[in-house]
Structures are given as structure tokens and as C-alpha cells.
mmCIF file of C-alpha atoms in Angstrom:
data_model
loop_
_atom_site.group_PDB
_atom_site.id
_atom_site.type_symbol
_atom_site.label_atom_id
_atom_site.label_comp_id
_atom_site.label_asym_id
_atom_site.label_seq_id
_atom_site.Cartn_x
_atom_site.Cartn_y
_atom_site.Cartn_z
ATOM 1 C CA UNK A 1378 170.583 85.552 39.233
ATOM 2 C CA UNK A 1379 173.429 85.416 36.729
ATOM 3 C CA UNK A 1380 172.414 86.080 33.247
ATOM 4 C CA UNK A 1381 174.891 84.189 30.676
ATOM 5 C CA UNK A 1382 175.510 85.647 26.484
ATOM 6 C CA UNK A 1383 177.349 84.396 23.980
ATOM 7 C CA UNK A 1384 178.269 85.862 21.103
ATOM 8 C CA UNK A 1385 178.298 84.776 17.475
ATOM 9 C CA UNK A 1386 181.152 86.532 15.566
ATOM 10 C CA UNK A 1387 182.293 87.907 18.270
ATOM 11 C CA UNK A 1388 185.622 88.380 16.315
ATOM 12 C CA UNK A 1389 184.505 90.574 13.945
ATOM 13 C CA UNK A 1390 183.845 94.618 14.459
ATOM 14 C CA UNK A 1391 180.251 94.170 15.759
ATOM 15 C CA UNK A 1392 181.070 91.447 18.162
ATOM 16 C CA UNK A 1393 184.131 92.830 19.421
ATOM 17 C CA UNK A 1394 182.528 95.922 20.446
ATOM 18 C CA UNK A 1395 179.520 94.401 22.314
ATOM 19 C CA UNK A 1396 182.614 92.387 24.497
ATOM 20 C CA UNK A 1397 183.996 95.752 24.793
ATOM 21 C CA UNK A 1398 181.217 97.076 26.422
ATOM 22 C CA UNK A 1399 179.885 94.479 28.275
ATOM 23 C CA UNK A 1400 183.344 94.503 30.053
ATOM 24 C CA UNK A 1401 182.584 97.486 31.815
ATOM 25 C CA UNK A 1402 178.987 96.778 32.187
ATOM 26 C CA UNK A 1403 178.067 97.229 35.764
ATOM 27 C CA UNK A 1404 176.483 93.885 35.939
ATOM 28 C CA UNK A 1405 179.438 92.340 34.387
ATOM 29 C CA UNK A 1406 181.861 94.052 36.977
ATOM 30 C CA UNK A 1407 179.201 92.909 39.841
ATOM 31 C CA UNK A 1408 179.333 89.206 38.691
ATOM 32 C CA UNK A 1409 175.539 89.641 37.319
ATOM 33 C CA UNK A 1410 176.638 88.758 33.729
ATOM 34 C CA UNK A 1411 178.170 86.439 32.736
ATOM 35 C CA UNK A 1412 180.205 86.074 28.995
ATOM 36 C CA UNK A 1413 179.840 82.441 27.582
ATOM 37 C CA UNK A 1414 180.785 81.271 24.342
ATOM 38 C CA UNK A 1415 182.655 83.312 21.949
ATOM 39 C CA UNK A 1416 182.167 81.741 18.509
ATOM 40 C CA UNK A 1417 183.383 82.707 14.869
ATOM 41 C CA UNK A 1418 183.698 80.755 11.683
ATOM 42 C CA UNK A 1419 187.404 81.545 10.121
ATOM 43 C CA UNK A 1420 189.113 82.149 13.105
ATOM 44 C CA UNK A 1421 187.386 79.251 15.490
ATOM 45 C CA UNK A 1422 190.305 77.717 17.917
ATOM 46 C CA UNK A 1423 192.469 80.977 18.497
ATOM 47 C CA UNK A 1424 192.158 82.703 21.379
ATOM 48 C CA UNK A 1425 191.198 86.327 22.090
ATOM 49 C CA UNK A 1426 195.092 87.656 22.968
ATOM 50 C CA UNK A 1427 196.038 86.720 19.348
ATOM 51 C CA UNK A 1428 192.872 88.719 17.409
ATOM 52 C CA UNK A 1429 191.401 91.231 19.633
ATOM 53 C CA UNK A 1430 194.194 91.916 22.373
ATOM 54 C CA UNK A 1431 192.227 94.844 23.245
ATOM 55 C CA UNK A 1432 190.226 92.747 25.601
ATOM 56 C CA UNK A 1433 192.661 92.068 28.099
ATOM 57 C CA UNK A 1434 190.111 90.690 30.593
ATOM 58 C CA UNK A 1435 189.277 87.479 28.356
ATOM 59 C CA UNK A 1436 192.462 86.812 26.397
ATOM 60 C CA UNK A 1437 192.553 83.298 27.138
ATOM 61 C CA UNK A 1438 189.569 82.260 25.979
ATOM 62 C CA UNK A 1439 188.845 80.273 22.912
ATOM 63 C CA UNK A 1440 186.859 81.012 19.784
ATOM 64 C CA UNK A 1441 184.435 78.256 19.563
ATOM 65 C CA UNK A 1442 182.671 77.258 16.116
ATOM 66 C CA UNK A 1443 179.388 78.884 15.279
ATOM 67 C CA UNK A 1444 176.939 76.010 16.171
ATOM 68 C CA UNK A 1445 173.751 75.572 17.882
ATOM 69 C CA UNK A 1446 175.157 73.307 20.471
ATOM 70 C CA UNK A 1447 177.509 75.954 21.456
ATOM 71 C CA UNK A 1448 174.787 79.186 21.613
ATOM 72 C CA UNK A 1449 172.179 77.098 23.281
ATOM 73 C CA UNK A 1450 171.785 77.438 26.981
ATOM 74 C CA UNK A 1451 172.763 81.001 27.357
ATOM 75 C CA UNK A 1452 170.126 83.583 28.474
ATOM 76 C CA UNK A 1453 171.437 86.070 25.634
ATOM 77 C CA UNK A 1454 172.626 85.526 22.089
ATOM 78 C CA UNK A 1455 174.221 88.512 20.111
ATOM 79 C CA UNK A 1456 174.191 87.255 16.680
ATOM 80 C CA UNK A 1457 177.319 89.505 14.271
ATOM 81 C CA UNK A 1458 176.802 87.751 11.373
ATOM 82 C CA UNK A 1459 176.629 88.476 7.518
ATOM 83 C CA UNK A 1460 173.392 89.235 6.430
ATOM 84 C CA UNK A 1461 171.461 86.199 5.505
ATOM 85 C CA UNK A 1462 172.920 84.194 8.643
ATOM 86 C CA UNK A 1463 170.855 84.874 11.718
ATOM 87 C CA UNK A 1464 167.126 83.534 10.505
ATOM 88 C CA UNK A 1465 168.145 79.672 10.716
ATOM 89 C CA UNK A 1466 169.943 80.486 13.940
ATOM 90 C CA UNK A 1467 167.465 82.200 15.627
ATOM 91 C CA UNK A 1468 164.852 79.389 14.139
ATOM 92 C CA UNK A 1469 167.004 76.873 16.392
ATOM 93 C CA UNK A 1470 168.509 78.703 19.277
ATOM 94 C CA UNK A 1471 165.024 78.383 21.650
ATOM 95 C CA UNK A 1472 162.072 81.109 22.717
ATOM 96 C CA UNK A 1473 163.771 81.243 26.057
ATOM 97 C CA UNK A 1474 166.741 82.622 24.954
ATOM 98 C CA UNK A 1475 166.762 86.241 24.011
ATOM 99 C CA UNK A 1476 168.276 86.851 20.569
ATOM 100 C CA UNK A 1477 169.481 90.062 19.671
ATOM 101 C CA UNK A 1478 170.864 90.452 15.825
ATOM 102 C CA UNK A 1479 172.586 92.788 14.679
ATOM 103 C CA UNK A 1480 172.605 91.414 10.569
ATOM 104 C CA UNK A 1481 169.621 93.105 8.544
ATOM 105 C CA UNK A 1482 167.698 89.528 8.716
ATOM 106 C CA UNK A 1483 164.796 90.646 10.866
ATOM 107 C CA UNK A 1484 164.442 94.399 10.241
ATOM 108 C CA UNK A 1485 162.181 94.781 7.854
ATOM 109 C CA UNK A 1486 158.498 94.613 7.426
ATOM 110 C CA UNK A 1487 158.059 94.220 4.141
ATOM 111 C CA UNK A 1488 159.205 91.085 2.789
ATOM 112 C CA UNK A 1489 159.834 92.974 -1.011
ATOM 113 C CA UNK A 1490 161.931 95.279 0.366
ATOM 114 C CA UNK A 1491 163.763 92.617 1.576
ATOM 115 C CA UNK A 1492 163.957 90.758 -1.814
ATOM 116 C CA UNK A 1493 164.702 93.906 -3.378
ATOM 117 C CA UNK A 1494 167.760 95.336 -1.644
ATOM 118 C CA UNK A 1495 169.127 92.099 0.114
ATOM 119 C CA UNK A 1496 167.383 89.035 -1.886
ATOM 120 C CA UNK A 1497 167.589 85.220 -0.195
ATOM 121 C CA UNK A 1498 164.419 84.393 2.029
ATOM 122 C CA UNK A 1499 162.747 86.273 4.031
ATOM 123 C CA UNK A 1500 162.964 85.873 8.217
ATOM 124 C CA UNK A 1501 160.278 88.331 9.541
ATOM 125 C CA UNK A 1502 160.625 91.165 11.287
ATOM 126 C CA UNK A 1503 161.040 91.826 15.271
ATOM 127 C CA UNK A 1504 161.046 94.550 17.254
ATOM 128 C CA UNK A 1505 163.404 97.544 16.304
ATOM 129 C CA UNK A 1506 166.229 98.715 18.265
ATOM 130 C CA UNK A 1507 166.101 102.552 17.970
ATOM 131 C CA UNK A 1508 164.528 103.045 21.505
ATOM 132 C CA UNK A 1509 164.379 106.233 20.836
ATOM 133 C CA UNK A 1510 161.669 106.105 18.228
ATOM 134 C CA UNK A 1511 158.012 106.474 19.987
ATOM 135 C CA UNK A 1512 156.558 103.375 19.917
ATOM 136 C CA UNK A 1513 159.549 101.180 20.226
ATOM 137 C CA UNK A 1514 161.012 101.370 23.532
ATOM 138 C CA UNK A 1515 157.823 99.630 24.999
ATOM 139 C CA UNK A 1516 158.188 97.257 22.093
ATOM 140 C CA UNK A 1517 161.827 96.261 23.368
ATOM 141 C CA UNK A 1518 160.650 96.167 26.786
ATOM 142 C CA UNK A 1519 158.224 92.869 25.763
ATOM 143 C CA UNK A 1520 160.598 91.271 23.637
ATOM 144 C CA UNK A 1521 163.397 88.649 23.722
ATOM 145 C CA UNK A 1522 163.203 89.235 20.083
ATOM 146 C CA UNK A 1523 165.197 92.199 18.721
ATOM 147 C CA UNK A 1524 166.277 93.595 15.159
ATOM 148 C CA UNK A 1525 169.342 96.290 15.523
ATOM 149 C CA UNK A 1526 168.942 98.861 13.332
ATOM 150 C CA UNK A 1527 171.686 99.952 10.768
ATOM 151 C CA UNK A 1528 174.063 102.876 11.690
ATOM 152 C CA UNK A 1529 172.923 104.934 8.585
ATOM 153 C CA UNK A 1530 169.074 104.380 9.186
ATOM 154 C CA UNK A 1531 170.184 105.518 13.487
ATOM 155 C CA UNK A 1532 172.170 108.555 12.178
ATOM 156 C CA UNK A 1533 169.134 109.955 9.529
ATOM 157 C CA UNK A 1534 165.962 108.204 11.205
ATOM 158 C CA UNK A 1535 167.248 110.389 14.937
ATOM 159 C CA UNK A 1536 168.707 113.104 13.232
ATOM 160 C CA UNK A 1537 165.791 114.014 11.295
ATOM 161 C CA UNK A 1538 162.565 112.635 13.522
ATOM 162 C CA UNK A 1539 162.337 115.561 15.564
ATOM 163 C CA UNK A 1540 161.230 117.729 12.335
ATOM 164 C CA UNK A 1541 158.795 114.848 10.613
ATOM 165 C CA UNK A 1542 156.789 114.108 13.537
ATOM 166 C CA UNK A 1543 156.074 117.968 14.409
ATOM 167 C CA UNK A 1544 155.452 118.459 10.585
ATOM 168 C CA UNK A 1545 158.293 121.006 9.746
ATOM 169 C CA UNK A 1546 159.294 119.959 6.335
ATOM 170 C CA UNK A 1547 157.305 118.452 3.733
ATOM 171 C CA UNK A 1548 157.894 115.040 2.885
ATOM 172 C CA UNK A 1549 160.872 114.629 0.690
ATOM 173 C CA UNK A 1550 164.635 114.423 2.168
ATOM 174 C CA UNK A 1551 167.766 114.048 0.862
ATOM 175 C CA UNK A 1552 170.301 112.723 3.051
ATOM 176 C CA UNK A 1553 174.282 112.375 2.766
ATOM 177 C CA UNK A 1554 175.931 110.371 5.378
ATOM 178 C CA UNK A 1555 179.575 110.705 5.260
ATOM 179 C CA UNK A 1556 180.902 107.153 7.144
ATOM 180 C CA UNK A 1557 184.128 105.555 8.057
ATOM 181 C CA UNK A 1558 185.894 102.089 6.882
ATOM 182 C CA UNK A 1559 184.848 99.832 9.341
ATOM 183 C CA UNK A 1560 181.163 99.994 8.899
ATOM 184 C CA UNK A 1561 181.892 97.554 5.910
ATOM 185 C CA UNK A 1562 182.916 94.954 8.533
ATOM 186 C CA UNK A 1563 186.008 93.337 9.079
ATOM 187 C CA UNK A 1564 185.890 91.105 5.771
ATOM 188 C CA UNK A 1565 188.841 91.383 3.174
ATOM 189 C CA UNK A 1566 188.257 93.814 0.740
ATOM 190 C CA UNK A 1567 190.139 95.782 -2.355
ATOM 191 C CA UNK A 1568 187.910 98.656 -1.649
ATOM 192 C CA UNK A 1569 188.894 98.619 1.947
ATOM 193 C CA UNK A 1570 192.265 98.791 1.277
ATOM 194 C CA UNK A 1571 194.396 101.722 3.096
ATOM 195 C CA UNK A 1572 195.603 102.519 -0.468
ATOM 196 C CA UNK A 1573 192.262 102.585 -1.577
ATOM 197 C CA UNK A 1574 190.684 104.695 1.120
ATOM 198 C CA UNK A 1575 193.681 107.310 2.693
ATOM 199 C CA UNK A 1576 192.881 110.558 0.998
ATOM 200 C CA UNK A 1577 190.124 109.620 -0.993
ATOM 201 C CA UNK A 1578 186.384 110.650 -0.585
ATOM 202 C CA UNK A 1579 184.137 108.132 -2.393
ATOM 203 C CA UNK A 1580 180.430 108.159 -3.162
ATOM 204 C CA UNK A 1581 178.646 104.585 -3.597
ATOM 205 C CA UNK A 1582 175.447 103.238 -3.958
ATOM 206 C CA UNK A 1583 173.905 106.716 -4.329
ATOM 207 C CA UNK A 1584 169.975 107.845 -4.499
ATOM 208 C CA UNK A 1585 167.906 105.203 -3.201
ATOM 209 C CA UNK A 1586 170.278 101.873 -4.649
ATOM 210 C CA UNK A 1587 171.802 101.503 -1.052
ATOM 211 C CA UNK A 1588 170.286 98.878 1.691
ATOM 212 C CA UNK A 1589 169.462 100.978 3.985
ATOM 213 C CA UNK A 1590 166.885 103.136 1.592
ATOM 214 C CA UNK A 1591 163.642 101.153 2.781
ATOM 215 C CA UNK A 1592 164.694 100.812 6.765
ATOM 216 C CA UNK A 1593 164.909 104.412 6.664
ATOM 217 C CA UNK A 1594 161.376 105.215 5.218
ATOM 218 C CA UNK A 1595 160.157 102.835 7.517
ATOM 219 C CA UNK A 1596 161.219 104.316 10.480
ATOM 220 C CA UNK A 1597 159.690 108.020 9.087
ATOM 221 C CA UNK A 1598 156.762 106.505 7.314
ATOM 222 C CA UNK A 1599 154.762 106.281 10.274
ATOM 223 C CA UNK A 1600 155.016 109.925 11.383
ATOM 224 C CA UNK A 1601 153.139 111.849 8.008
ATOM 225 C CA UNK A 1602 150.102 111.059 6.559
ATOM 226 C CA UNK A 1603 151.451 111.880 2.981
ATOM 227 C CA UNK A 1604 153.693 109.687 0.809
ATOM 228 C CA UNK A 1605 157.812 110.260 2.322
ATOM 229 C CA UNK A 1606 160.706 109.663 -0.497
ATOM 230 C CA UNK A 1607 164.177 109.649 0.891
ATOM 231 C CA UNK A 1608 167.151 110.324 -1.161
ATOM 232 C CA UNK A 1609 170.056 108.706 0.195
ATOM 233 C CA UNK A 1610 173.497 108.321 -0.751
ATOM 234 C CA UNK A 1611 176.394 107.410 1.577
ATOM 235 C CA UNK A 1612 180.104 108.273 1.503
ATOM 236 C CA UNK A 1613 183.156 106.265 2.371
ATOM 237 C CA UNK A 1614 185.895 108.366 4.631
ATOM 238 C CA UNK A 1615 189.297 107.307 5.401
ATOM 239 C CA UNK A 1616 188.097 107.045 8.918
ATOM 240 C CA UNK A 1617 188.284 104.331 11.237
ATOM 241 C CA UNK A 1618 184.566 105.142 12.933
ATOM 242 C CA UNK A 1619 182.015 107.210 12.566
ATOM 243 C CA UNK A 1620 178.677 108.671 11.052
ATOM 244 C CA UNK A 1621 178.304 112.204 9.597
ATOM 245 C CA UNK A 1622 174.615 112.369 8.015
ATOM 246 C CA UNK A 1623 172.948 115.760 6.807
ATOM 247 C CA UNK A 1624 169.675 115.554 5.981
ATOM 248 C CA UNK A 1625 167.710 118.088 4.221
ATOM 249 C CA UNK A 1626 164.397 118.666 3.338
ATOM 250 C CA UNK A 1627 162.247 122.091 2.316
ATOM 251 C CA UNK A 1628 160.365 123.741 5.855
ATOM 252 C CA UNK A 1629 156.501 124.199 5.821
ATOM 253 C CA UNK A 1630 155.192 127.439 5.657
ATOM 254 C CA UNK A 1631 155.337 129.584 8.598
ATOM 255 C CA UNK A 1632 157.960 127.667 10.130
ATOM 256 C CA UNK A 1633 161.115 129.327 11.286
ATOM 257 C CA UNK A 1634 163.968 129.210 14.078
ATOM 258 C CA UNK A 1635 161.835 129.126 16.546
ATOM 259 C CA UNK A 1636 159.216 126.100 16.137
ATOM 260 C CA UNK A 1637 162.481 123.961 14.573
ATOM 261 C CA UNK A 1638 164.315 124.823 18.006
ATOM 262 C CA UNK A 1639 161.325 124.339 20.078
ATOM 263 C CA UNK A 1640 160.636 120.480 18.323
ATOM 264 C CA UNK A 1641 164.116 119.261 18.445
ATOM 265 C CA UNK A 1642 164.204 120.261 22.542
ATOM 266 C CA UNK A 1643 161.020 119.106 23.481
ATOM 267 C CA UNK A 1644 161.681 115.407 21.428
ATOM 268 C CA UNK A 1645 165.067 114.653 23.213
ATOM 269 C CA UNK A 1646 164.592 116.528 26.268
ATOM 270 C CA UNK A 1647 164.420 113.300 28.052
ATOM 271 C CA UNK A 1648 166.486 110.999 25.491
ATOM 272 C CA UNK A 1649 169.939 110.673 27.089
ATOM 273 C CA UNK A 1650 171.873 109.380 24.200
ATOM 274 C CA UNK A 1651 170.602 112.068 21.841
ATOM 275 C CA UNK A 1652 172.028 115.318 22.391
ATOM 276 C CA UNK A 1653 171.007 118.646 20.698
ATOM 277 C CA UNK A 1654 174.069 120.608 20.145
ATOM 278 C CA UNK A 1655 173.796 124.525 20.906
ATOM 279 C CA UNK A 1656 172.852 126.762 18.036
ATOM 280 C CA UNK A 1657 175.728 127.558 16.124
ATOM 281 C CA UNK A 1658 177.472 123.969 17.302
ATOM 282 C CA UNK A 1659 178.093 121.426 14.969
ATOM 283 C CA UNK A 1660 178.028 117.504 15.228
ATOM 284 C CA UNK A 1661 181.827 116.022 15.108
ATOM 285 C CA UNK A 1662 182.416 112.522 14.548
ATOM 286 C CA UNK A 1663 185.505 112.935 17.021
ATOM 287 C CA UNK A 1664 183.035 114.138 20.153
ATOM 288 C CA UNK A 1665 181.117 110.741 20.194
ATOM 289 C CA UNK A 1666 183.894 107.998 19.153
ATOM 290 C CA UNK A 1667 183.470 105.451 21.448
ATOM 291 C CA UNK A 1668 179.933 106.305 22.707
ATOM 292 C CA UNK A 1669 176.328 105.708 22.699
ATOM 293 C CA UNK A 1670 175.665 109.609 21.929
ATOM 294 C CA UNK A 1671 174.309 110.682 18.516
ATOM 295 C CA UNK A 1672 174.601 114.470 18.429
ATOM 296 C CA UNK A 1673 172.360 116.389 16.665
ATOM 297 C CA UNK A 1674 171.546 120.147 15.086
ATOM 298 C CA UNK A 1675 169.096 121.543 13.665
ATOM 299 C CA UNK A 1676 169.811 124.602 11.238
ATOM 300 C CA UNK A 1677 167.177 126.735 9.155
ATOM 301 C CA UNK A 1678 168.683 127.948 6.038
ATOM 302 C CA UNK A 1679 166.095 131.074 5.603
ATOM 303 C CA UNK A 1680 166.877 131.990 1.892
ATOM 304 C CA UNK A 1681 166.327 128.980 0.789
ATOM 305 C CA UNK A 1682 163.831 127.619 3.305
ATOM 306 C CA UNK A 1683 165.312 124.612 4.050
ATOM 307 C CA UNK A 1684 166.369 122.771 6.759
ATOM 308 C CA UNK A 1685 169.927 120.920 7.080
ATOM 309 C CA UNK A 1686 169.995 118.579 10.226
ATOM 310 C CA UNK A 1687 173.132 117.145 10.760
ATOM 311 C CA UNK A 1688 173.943 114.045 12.717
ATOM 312 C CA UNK A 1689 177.227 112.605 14.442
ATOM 313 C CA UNK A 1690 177.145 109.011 15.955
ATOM 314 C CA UNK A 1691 179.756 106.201 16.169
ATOM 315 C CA UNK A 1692 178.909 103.792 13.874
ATOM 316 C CA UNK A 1693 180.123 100.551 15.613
ATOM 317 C CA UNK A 1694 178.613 102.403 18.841
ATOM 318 C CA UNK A 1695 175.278 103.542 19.037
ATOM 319 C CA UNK A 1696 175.575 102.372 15.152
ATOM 320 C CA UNK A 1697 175.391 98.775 16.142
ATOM 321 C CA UNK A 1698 177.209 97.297 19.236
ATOM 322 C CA UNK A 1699 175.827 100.366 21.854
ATOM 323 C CA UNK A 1700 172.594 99.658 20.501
ATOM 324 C CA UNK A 1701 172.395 95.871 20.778
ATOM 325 C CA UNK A 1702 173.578 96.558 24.558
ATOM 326 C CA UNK A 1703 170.784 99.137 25.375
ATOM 327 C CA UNK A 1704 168.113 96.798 23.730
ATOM 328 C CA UNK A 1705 169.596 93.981 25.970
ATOM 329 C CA UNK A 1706 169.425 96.357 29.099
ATOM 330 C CA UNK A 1707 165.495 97.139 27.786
ATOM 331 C CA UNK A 1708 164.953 93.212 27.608
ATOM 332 C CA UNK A 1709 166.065 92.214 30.779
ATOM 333 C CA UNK A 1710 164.105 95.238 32.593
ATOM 334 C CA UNK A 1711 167.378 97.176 33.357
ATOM 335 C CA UNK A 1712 168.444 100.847 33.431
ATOM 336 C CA UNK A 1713 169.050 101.423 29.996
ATOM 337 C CA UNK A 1714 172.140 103.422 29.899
ATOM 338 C CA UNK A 1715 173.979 101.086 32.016
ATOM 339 C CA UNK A 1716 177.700 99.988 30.708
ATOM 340 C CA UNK A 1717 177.345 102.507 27.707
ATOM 341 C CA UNK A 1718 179.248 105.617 27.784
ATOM 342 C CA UNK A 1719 178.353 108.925 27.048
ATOM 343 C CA UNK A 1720 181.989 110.918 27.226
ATOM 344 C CA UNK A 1721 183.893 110.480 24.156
ATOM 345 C CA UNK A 1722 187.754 110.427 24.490
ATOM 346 C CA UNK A 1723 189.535 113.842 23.603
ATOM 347 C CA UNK A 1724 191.564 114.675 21.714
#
């Protein structure tokens, strides 16, 4: 059996990365997959050697228009869409087909959060793609239904976990994620600008205004019995990729080294895109550029009794893209690291 996706905005940052991979998908490369329509709004009727002629492999196709006729029939749809988009698609596009979005329409559960930090109606929610949260990789496995997290919620939600569910720090974080340029998408933008962004650190939407606020307390929530407040505030980089997120919250009493080390081992000890770095190692954004790896550590400030996890992940990786792919691999009953690399390129 051949399973066919398409791809809506498969132009754009998210889309292009999810062709990326699934080009060197091993059921791609063993005629198992099949890529269908690539569709777009702006840029329907070029092809794919004039705006993304990194993907050799499909440069004379066409970008299609973003209709229902043209997703419907494929086993897959990856929706990259602005927020808002995918509800009235997905309403259309037919249970058999498995729709996997990676806009905020379907991730979260409480339909005033939604009104609150994104407005418009409200979709639902469907399963959530951090597999790696307990819970939600059998959730993915019953689904043709999926919601991909946000690259900040991945980077603090699986940086941080670990320490929650064991009940290391009480329940108040503050979290800085330091993030690169293309996370806004590819849209035009002053703010965006090279002259705007090359040697300029910039702080926006800080302590709890940003979008992401809720998706992370609902991923933590679950794990304490008290109340959890996260603090969040994010930080544009004049990168191209990449998450940076340190989290920090005040440790229980009586824990130390030794319990933090023991949790954060024992939770990803069979997790193979979350890597615990050695003590004394920290995350770089440069060792997981291009991968599905977060990397993670874990650090016990003793004078002050805090703990500072830090968290390194690609953001168009396992940020978005990598993620939609391994929730597709879950959905279809598939190995779930298969076409998503691990090995960063160096230097």
C-alpha cells in the first residue's frame, strides 16, 4: 500500500521542512509514500525550482491553490497555515483522511484560552503532538486527528517535565526561551528585517502576554495537584533556527543533585529524541540544527536552591515540521523515528 500527503503551504517554513524530511523518509525512498499536491495561496502556479530549490527531487512540480478539491483524496494532509485557517479545512477535508496541523487551531482545550490569546472561533482540540508527554503517545497512536504543538511550549513543556512530574520544584516557573527569525514564519515583516534583527537581542511579548502561555500550563497542569503559574517571555535572536529555553523554578526541600539527576535519566531513558546532556554539558542550538533532538540539562543552583533546566531544539524541527512527521509515523502504526534525524551537521 502506497500512502499519498499533500501539503497545504507547503511553501512556507513549516511546509518546506515536512517535504524536506519526507524526502529522505524511508518509505518515501521505498516508493511507500507518496507526495501529492503541493498547494499555497500567494505563490500558487510556480514551481518548486523557483521558491524552494533546496528540494531538488520535486523541482518541477507545481504549487496548486489551497482548495478542498485539491487536498481531498490523499491519505495525509499537513495543514502550514496561519492560525485561524485549518478548522474549516479540516471540517471539509473527510474522517478518512488523516489531518495533521501544524497552526494553533486545534491545540487547546479550553475554548477561553483560545479567545484570549488568539480570538476568532473556536475549532476544538485533538490529540497533542509531544509524544513524549505520558499520556499522549497512545493518544497519537488512535488518531487521524492531530494538533502540533508550538516550538516554545516543546522546548519548556520537555525541558522542564522531568522535574514537575517527580515533584522537584514547587509550582511556579519562569522560563526564557531565546529563538531564532524564522519561527515568525516566512511572512513579510519590518521586524524581521536583517537590519532589524543582525546584532540585536529583543524581548517581546514578555510574562504571560505571549500565545504560547496557556499551551504550556496545559501540558504541566496535569502533573501537580497544586495551582502551576508559568512566567514566560521569549527572545528574538539573529538566528536563522533554533530554541534556547531556561526554565527555572525553586527545588522542594530535601532535593539535591542527586534525585534531579536520577528524574531527568529515568524520564528519557527510553525517549530517543530527548537527550540529557552530561553534567557540566550545556544545550547548543548549533548541536541539534536540522534534527528531531531536543537536548536537555538539568542544573541545581545550591545557594539559591533553584533549579535552571535548559533546553536546545530546532524550532522548524522537532519545533514543528519533525514533529508533524513523528505524529504521522505514530498514526500510520510506524517506527516513529523513521526519516527524522538525530545527528546535527557540524560545524
Amino acid at each position: 500500500m502506497t500512502i499519498s500527503v499533500a501539503i497545504a503551504g507547503a511553501t512556507g517554513y513549516a511546509g518546506s521542512e515536512i517535504l524536506r524530511l519526507l524526502l529522505s523518509h524511508p518509505a518515501y525512498l521505498g516508493g511507500h509514500l507518496r507526495i501529492g499536491a503541493l498547494t499555497a495561496h500567494t505563490s500558487a502556479g510556480k514551481n518548486v525550482a523557483e521558491l524552494m530549490p533546496h528540494l531538488p527531487q520535486l523541482a518541477d512540480r507545481v504549487i496548486a491553490d489551497t482548495t478542498i478539491e485539491n487536498l481531498r483524496g490523499h491519505d495525509i494532509v499537513f495543514l502550514g497555515l496561519p492560525h485561524g485557517r485549518s478548522g474549516a479545512i479540516a471540517q471539509q477535508v473527510g474522517q478518512r483522511t488523516t489531518v495533521i496541523d501544524c497552526a494553533a487551531d486545534f491545540r487547546l482545550r479550553s475554548k477561553a484560552d483560545w479567545e484570549n490569546f488568539y480570538g476568532g472561533d473556536y475549532s476544538g482540540s485533538w490529540p497533542y503532538g509531544i509524544p513524549e508527554v505520558p499520556g499522549n503517545r497512545q493518544a497519537l497512536r488512535r488518531t487521524n486527528r492531530v494538533a502540533v504543538p508550538g516550538c516554545f511550549p516543546t522546548a519548556v513543556t520537555l525541558g522542564v517535565l522531568p522535574a514537575v512530574a517527580h515533584g522537584l520544584i514547587e509550582p511556579s516557573l519562569t522560563a526564557i526561551a531565546i529563538t531564532g527569525v524564522s519561527g515568525a514564519g516566512k511572512k513579510a515583516s519590518v521586524a524581521q528585517l536583517g537590519a532589524e534583527t543582525m546584532g540585536n537581542l529583543k524581548a517581546y511579548k514578555p510574562g504571560g502576554t505571549h500565545r504560547h502561555t496557556p499551551e504550556i500550563l496545559q501540558n504541566l497542569q496535569p502533573f501537580v495537584q497544586e495551582e502551576l503559574t508559568v512566567s514566560f517571555t521569549p527572545v528574538l535572536a539573529p538566528l536563522t533556527r533554533g530554541i534556547l529555553a531556561t526554565t527555572t523554578a525553586e527545588l522542594k526541600e530535601g532535593i539535591g543533585k542527586r534525585e534531579v539527576e536520577s528524574a531527568f535519566g529515568e524520564f528519557y531513558a527510553q525517549e530517543p529524541f530527548c537527550r540529557v546532556l552530561p553534567a557540566g554539558q550545556q544545550p547548543e542550538t548549533q548541536n541539534v540544527v536540522g534534527t528531531n533532538m531536543v537536548h536537555i540539562q538539568a542544573h541545581v543552583d545550591e545557594r539559591a536552591r533553584r533549579l535552571v533546566v535548559t533546553a536546545a531544539l530546532d524550532n522548524l524541527c522537532k519545533g514543528t515540521a519533525g514533529a508533524a512527521v513523528q505524529c504521522m509515523n505514530l498514526t500510520l502504526g510506524w517506527e516513529e523515528t523513521l526519516g527524522l534525524p538525530q545527528a546535527a551537521v557540524a560545524p
